[in-house]
mmCIF file of C-alpha atoms and ligand atoms in Angstrom:
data_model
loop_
_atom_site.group_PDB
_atom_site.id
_atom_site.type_symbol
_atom_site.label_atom_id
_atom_site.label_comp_id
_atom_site.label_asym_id
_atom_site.label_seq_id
_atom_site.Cartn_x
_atom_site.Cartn_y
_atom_site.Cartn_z
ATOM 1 C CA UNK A 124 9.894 -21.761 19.807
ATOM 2 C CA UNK A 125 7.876 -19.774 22.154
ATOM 3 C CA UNK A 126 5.046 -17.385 20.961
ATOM 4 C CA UNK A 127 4.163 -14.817 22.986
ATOM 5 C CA UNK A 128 0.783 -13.126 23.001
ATOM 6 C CA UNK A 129 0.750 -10.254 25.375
ATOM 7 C CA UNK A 130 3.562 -7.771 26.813
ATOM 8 C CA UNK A 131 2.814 -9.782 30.810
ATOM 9 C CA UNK A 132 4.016 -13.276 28.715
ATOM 10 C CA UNK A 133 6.737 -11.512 26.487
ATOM 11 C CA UNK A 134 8.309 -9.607 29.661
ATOM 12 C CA UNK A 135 8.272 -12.725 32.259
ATOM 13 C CA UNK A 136 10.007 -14.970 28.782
ATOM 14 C CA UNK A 137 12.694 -11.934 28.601
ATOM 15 C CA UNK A 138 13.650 -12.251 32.627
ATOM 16 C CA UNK A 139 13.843 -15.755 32.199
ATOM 17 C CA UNK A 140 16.640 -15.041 29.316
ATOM 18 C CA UNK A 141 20.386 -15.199 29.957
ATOM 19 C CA UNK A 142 23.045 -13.990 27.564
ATOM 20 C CA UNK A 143 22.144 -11.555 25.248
ATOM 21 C CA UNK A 144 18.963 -10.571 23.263
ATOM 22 C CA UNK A 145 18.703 -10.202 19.701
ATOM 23 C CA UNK A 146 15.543 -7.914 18.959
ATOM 24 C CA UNK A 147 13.727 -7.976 15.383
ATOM 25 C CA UNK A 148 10.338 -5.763 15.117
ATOM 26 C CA UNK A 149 8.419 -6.734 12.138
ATOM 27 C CA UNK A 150 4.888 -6.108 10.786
ATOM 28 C CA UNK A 151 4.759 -9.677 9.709
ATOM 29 C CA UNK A 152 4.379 -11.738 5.831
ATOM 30 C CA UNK A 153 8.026 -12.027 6.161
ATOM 31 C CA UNK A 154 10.035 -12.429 3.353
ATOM 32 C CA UNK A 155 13.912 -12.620 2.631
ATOM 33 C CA UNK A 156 14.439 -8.949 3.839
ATOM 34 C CA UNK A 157 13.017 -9.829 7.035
ATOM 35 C CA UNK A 158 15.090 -13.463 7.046
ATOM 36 C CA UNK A 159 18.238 -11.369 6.781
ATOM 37 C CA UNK A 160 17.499 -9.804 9.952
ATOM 38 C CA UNK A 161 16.971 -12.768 11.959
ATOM 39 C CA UNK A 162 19.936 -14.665 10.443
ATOM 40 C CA UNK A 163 22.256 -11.784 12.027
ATOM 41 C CA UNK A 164 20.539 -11.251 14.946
ATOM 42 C CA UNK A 165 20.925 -15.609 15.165
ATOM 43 C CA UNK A 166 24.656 -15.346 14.445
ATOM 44 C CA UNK A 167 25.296 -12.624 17.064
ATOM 45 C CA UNK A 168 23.083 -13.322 20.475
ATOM 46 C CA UNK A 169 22.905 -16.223 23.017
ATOM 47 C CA UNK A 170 18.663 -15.154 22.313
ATOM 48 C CA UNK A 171 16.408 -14.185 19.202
ATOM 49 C CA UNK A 172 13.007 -12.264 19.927
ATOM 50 C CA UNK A 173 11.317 -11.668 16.593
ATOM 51 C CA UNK A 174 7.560 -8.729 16.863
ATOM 52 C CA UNK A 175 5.007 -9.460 14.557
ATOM 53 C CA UNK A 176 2.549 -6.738 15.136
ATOM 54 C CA UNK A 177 0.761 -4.317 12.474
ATOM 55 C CA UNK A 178 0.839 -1.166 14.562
ATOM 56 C CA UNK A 179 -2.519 0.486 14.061
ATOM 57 C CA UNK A 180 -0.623 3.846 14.946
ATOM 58 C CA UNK A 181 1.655 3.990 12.227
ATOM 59 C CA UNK A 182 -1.252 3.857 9.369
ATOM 60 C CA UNK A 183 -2.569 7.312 8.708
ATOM 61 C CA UNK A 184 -6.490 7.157 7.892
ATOM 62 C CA UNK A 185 -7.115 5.686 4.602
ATOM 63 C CA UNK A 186 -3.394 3.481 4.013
ATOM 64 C CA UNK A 187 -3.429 -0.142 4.169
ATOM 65 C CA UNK A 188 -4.364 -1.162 7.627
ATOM 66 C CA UNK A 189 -6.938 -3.337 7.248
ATOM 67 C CA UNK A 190 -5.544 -4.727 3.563
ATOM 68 C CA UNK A 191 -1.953 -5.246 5.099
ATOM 69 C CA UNK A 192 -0.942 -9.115 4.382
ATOM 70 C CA UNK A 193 -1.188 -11.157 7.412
ATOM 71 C CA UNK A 194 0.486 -14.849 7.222
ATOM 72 C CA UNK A 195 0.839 -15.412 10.821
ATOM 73 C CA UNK A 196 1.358 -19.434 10.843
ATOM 74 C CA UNK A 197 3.487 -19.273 7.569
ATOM 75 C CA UNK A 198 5.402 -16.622 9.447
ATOM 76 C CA UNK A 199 6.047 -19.059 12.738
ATOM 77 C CA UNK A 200 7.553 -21.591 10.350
ATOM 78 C CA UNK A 201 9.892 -19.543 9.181
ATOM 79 C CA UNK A 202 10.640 -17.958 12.314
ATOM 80 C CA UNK A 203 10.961 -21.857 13.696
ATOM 81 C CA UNK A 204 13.277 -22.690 10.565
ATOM 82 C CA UNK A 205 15.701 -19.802 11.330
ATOM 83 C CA UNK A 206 16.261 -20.850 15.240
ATOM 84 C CA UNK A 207 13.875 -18.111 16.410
ATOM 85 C CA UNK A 208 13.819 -18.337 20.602
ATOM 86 C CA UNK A 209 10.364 -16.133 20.652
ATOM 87 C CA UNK A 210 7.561 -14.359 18.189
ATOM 88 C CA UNK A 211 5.753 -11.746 20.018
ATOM 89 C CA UNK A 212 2.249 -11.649 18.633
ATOM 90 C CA UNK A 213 0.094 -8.753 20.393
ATOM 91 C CA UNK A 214 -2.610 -7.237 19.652
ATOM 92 C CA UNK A 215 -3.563 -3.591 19.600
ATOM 93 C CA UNK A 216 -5.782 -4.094 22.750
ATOM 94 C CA UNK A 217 -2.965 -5.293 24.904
ATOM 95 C CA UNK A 218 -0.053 -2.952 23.855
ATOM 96 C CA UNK A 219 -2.318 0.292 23.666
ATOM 97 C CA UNK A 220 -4.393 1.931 26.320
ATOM 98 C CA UNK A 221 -6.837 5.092 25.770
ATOM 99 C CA UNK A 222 -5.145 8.658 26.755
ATOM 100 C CA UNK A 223 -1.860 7.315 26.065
ATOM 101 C CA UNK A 224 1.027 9.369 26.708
ATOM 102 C CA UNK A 225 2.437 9.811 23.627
ATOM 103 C CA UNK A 226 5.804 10.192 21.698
ATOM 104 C CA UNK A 227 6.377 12.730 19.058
ATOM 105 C CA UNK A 228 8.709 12.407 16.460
ATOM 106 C CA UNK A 229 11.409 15.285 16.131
ATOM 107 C CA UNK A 230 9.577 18.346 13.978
ATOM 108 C CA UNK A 231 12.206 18.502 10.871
ATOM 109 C CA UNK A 232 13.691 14.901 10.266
ATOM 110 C CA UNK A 233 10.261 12.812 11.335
ATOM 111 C CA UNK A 234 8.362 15.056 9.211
ATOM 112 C CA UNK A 235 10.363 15.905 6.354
ATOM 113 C CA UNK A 236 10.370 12.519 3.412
ATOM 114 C CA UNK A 237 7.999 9.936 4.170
ATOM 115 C CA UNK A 238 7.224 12.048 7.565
ATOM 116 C CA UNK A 239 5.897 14.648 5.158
ATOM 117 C CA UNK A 240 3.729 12.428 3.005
ATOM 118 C CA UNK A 241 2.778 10.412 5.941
ATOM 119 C CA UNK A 242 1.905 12.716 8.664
ATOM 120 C CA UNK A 243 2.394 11.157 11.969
ATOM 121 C CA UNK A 244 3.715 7.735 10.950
ATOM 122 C CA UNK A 245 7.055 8.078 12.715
ATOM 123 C CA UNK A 246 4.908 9.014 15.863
ATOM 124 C CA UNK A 247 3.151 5.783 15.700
ATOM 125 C CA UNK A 248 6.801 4.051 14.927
ATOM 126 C CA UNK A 249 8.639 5.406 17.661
ATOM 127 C CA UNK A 250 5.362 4.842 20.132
ATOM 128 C CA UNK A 251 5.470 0.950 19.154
ATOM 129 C CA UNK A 252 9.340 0.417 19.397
ATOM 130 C CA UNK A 253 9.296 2.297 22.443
ATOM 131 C CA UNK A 254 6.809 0.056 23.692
ATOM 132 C CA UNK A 255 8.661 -3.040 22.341
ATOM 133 C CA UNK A 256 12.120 -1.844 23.633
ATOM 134 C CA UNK A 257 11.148 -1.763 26.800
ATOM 135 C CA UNK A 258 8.875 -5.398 26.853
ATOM 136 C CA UNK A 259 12.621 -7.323 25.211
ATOM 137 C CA UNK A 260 15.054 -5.281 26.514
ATOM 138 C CA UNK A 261 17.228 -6.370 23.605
ATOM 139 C CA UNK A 262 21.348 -5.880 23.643
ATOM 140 C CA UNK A 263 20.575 -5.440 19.720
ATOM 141 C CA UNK A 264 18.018 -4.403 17.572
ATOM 142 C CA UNK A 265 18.035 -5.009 13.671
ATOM 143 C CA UNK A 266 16.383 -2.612 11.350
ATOM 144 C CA UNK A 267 16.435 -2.247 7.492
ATOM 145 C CA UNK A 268 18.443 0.063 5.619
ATOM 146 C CA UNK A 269 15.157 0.024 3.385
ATOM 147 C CA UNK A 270 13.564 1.955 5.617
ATOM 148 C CA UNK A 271 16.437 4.592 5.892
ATOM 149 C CA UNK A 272 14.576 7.391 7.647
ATOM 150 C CA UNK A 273 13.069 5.071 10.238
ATOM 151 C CA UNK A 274 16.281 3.314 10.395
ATOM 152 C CA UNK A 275 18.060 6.701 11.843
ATOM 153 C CA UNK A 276 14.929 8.131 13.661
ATOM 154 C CA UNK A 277 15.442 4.813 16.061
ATOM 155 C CA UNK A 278 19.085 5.862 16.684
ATOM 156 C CA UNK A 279 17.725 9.129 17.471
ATOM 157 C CA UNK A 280 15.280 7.606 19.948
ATOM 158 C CA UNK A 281 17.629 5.481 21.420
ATOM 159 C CA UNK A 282 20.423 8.458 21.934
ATOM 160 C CA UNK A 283 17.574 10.888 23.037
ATOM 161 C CA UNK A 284 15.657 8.832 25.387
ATOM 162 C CA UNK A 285 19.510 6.707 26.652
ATOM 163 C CA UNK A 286 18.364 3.319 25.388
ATOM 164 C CA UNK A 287 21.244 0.774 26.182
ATOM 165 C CA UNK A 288 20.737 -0.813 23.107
ATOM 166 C CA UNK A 289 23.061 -1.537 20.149
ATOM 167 C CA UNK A 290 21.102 -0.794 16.678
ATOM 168 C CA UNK A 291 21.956 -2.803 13.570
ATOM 169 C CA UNK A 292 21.428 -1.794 10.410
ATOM 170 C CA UNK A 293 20.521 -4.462 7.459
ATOM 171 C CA UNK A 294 21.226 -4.162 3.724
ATOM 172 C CA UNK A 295 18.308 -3.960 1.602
ATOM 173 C CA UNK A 296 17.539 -7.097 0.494
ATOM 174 C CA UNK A 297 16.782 -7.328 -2.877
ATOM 175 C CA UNK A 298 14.843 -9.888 -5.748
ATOM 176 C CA UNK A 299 17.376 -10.900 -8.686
ATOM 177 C CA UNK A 300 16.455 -8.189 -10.727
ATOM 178 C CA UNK A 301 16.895 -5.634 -8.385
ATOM 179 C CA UNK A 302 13.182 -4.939 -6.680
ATOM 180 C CA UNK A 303 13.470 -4.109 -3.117
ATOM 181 C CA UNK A 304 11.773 -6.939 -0.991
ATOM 182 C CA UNK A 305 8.610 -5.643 0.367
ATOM 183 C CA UNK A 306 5.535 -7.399 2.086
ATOM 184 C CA UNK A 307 3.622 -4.726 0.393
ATOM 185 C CA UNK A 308 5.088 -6.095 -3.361
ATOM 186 C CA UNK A 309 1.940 -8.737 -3.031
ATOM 187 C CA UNK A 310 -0.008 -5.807 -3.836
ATOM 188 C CA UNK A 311 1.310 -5.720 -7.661
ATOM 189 C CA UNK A 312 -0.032 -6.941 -10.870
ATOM 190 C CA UNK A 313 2.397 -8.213 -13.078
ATOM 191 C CA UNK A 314 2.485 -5.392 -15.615
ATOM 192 C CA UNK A 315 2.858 -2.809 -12.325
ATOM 193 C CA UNK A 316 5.583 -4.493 -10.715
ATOM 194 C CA UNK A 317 7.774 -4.559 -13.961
ATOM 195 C CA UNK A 318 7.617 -0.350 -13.878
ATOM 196 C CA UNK A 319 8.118 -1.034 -10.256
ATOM 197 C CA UNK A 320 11.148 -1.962 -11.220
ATOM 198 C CA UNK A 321 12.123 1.399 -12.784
ATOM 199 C CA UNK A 322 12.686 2.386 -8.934
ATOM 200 C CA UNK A 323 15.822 0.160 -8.381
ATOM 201 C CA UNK A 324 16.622 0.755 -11.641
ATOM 202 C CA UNK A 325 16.858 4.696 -11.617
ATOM 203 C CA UNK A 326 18.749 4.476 -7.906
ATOM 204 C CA UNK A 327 21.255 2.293 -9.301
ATOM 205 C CA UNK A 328 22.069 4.503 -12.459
ATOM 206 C CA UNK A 329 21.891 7.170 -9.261
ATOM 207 C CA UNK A 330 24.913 5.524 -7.576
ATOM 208 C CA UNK A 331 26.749 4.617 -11.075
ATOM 209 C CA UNK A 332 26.733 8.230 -12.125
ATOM 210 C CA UNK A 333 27.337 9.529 -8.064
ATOM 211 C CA UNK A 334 31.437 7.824 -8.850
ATOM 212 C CA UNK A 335 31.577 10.265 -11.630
ATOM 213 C CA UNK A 336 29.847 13.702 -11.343
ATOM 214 C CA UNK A 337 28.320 15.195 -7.746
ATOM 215 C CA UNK A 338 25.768 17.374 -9.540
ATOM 216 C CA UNK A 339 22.717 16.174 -7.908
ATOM 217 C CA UNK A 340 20.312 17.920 -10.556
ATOM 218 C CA UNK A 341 22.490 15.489 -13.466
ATOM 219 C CA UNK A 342 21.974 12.627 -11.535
ATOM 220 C CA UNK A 343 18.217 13.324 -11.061
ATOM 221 C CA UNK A 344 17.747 14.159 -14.298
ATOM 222 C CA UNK A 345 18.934 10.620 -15.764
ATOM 223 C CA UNK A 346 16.851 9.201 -12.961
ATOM 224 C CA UNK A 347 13.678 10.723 -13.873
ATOM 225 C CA UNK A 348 14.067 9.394 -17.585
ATOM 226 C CA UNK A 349 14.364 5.595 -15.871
ATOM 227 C CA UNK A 350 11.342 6.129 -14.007
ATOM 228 C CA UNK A 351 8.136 4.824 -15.263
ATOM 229 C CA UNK A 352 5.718 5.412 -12.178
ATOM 230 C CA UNK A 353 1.938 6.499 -11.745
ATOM 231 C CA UNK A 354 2.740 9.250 -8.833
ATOM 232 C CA UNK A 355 6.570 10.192 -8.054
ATOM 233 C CA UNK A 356 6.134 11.473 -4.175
ATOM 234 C CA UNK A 357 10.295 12.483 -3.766
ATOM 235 C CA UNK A 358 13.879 11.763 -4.932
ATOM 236 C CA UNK A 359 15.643 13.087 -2.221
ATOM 237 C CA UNK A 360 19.854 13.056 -1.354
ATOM 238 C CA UNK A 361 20.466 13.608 2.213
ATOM 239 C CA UNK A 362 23.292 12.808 4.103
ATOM 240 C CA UNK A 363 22.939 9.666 6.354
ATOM 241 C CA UNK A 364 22.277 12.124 9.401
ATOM 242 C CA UNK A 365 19.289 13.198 6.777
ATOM 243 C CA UNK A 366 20.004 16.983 5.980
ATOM 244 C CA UNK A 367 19.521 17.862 3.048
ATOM 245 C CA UNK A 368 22.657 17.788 0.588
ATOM 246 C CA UNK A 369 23.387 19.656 -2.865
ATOM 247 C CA UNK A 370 26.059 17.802 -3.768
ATOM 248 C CA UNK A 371 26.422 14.421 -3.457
ATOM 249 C CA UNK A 372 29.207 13.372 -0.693
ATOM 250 C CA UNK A 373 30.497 10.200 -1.570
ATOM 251 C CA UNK A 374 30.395 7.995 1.935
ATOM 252 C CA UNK A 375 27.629 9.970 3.551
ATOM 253 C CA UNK A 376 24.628 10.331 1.062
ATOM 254 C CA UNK A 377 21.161 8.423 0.747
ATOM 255 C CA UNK A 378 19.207 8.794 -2.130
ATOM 256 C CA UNK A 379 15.470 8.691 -1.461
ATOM 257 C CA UNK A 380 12.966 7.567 -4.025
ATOM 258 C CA UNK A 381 8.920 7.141 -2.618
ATOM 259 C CA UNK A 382 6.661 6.474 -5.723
ATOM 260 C CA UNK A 383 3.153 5.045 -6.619
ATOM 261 C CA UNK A 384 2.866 2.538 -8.793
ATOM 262 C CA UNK A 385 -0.973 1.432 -9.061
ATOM 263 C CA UNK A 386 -2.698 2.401 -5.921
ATOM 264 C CA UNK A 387 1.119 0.237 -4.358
ATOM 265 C CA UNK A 388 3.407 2.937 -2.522
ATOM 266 C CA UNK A 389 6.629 2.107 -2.859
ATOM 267 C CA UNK A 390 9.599 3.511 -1.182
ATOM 268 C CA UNK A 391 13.928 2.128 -1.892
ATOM 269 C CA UNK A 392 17.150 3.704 -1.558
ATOM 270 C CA UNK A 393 20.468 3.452 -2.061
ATOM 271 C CA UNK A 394 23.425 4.557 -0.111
ATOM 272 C CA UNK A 395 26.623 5.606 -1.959
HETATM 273 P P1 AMP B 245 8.272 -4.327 8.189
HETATM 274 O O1 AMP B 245 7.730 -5.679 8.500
HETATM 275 O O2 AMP B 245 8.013 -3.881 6.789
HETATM 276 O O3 AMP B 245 7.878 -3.294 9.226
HETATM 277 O O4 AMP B 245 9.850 -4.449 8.279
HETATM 278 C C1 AMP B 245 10.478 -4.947 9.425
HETATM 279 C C2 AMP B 245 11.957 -4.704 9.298
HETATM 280 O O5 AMP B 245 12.453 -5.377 8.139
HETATM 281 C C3 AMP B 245 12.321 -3.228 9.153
HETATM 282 O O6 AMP B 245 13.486 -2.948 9.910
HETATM 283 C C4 AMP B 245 12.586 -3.102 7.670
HETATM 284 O O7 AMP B 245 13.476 -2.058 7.349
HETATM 285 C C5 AMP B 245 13.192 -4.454 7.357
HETATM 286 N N1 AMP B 245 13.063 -4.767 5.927
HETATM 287 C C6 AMP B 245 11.948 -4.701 5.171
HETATM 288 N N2 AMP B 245 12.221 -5.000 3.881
HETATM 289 C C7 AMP B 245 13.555 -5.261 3.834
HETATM 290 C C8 AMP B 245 14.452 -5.620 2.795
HETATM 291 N N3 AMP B 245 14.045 -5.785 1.524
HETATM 292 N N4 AMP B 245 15.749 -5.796 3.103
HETATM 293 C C9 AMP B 245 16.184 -5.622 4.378
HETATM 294 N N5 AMP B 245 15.396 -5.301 5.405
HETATM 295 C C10 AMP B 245 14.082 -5.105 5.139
#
């Protein structure tokens, strides 16, 4: 396996690539969620290329930054034990430049959600996979359905801006007892990540009473007794273009929970 430290190494290992290109961006600590990526971007390219970058730009001031977890060398063996080709490893200093031209993402759906409580972030996202598009040139590129928003913002990039790349989406990934996989979930005490749990919890009650009743306050309602959390930010239903819905529409509707838990910001969804 191959790691690759700056965009000059990753882009002279992609033109010596035949066949296609499997592309996985991550921020790294990878867990199960992540592993589920890889796994289907294994099974369908001749090549894997797995990111492991914590985009500065994507952190408002203040968020996790300089806390994020970083397991680089644990994250190589498991990238080596799932038949990974390539890990590209930059740094900030190599994929950024001062006076950047920038890329702005769209004024209602990248700042509506977790756009609204994180000002900007979808900027930084779209900057960095724009950036990282264009270094693999993957035929695919895997994202999580746990990050729903993001998840369609990057098939809005890629329609907008004529990408010829294929987008994947990934099931959420999820522990036994139902809490999403997250490299952020390190951050929880024992006692907080039990009323994490209340998250999953309330979004599946969500989608059990979604096959019987459409009312979207009813369904709230039941999820907001489930939820035992220190700051609820949004439960949202959107359709999975992400307008806003008042009804649920069984086939086409996401429903968005971002909560605190602890100082631990959690975000999970289900799609019904
Ligand atoms: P991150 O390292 O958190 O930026 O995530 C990298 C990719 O893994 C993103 O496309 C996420 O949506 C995806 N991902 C994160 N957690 C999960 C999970 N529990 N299940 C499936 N995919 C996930």
């Amino acid at each position: 396996m191959k790691i690759l430290k700056t965009p000059k190494e990753a882009i002279e290992f992609r033109k010596s690539l035949k066949g296609s290109v499997g592309f996985v961006p991550t921020m790294g600590a990878l867990h199960q969620g992540h592993l589920e990526l890889i796994k289907k971007a294994r099974e369908e390219n001749d090549n894997v290329i797995v990111s492991i970058f914590v985009n500065p730009t994507q952190f408002l001031p203040g968020e996790d930054l300089d806390k994020y977890p970083r397991k680089l060398e644990a994250d190589f063996e498991i990238c080596k034990r799932a038949g990974v080709d390539a890990v590209f490893t930059p740094n900030a200093e190599n994929m950024y430049s001062e006076d950047e031209i920038l890329i702005k993402a769209p004024k209602v759906k990248g700042y509506i959600l977790e756009g609204f409580f994180r000002a900007g972030h979808f900027d930084g996202v779209l900057q960095v996979v724009n950036k990282l598009f264009n270094i693999t040139k993957p035929t695919r590129a895997y994202f999580g359905k746990k990050d729903a928003q993001q998840l369609y913002l990057i098939n809005q990039m890629v329609k907008n801006f004529f990408f010829d790349i294929e987008i994947i989406p990934v099931d959420t990934i999820r522990e036994k007892d139902g809490l999403a996989l997250s490299s952020r979930n390190v951050y929880l005490s024992p006692k907080e990540r039990k009323r994490a749990l209340s998250i999953s919890k309330a979004l599946k009650k969500a989608a059990k009473l979604s096959s019987k009743t459409n009312d979207i306050n009813e369904i709230k309602q039941e999820m907001l007794k489930i939820l035992d959390v220190d700051e609820l930010q949004y439960i949202a239903f959107v359709d999975r273009e992400f307008n806003y819905i008042d009804k649920i529409i069984p086939g086409n509707t996401i429903i968005l929970i971002a909560a605190f838990v602890g100082s631990t910001r959690l975000i999970d969804n289900i799609w019904i």
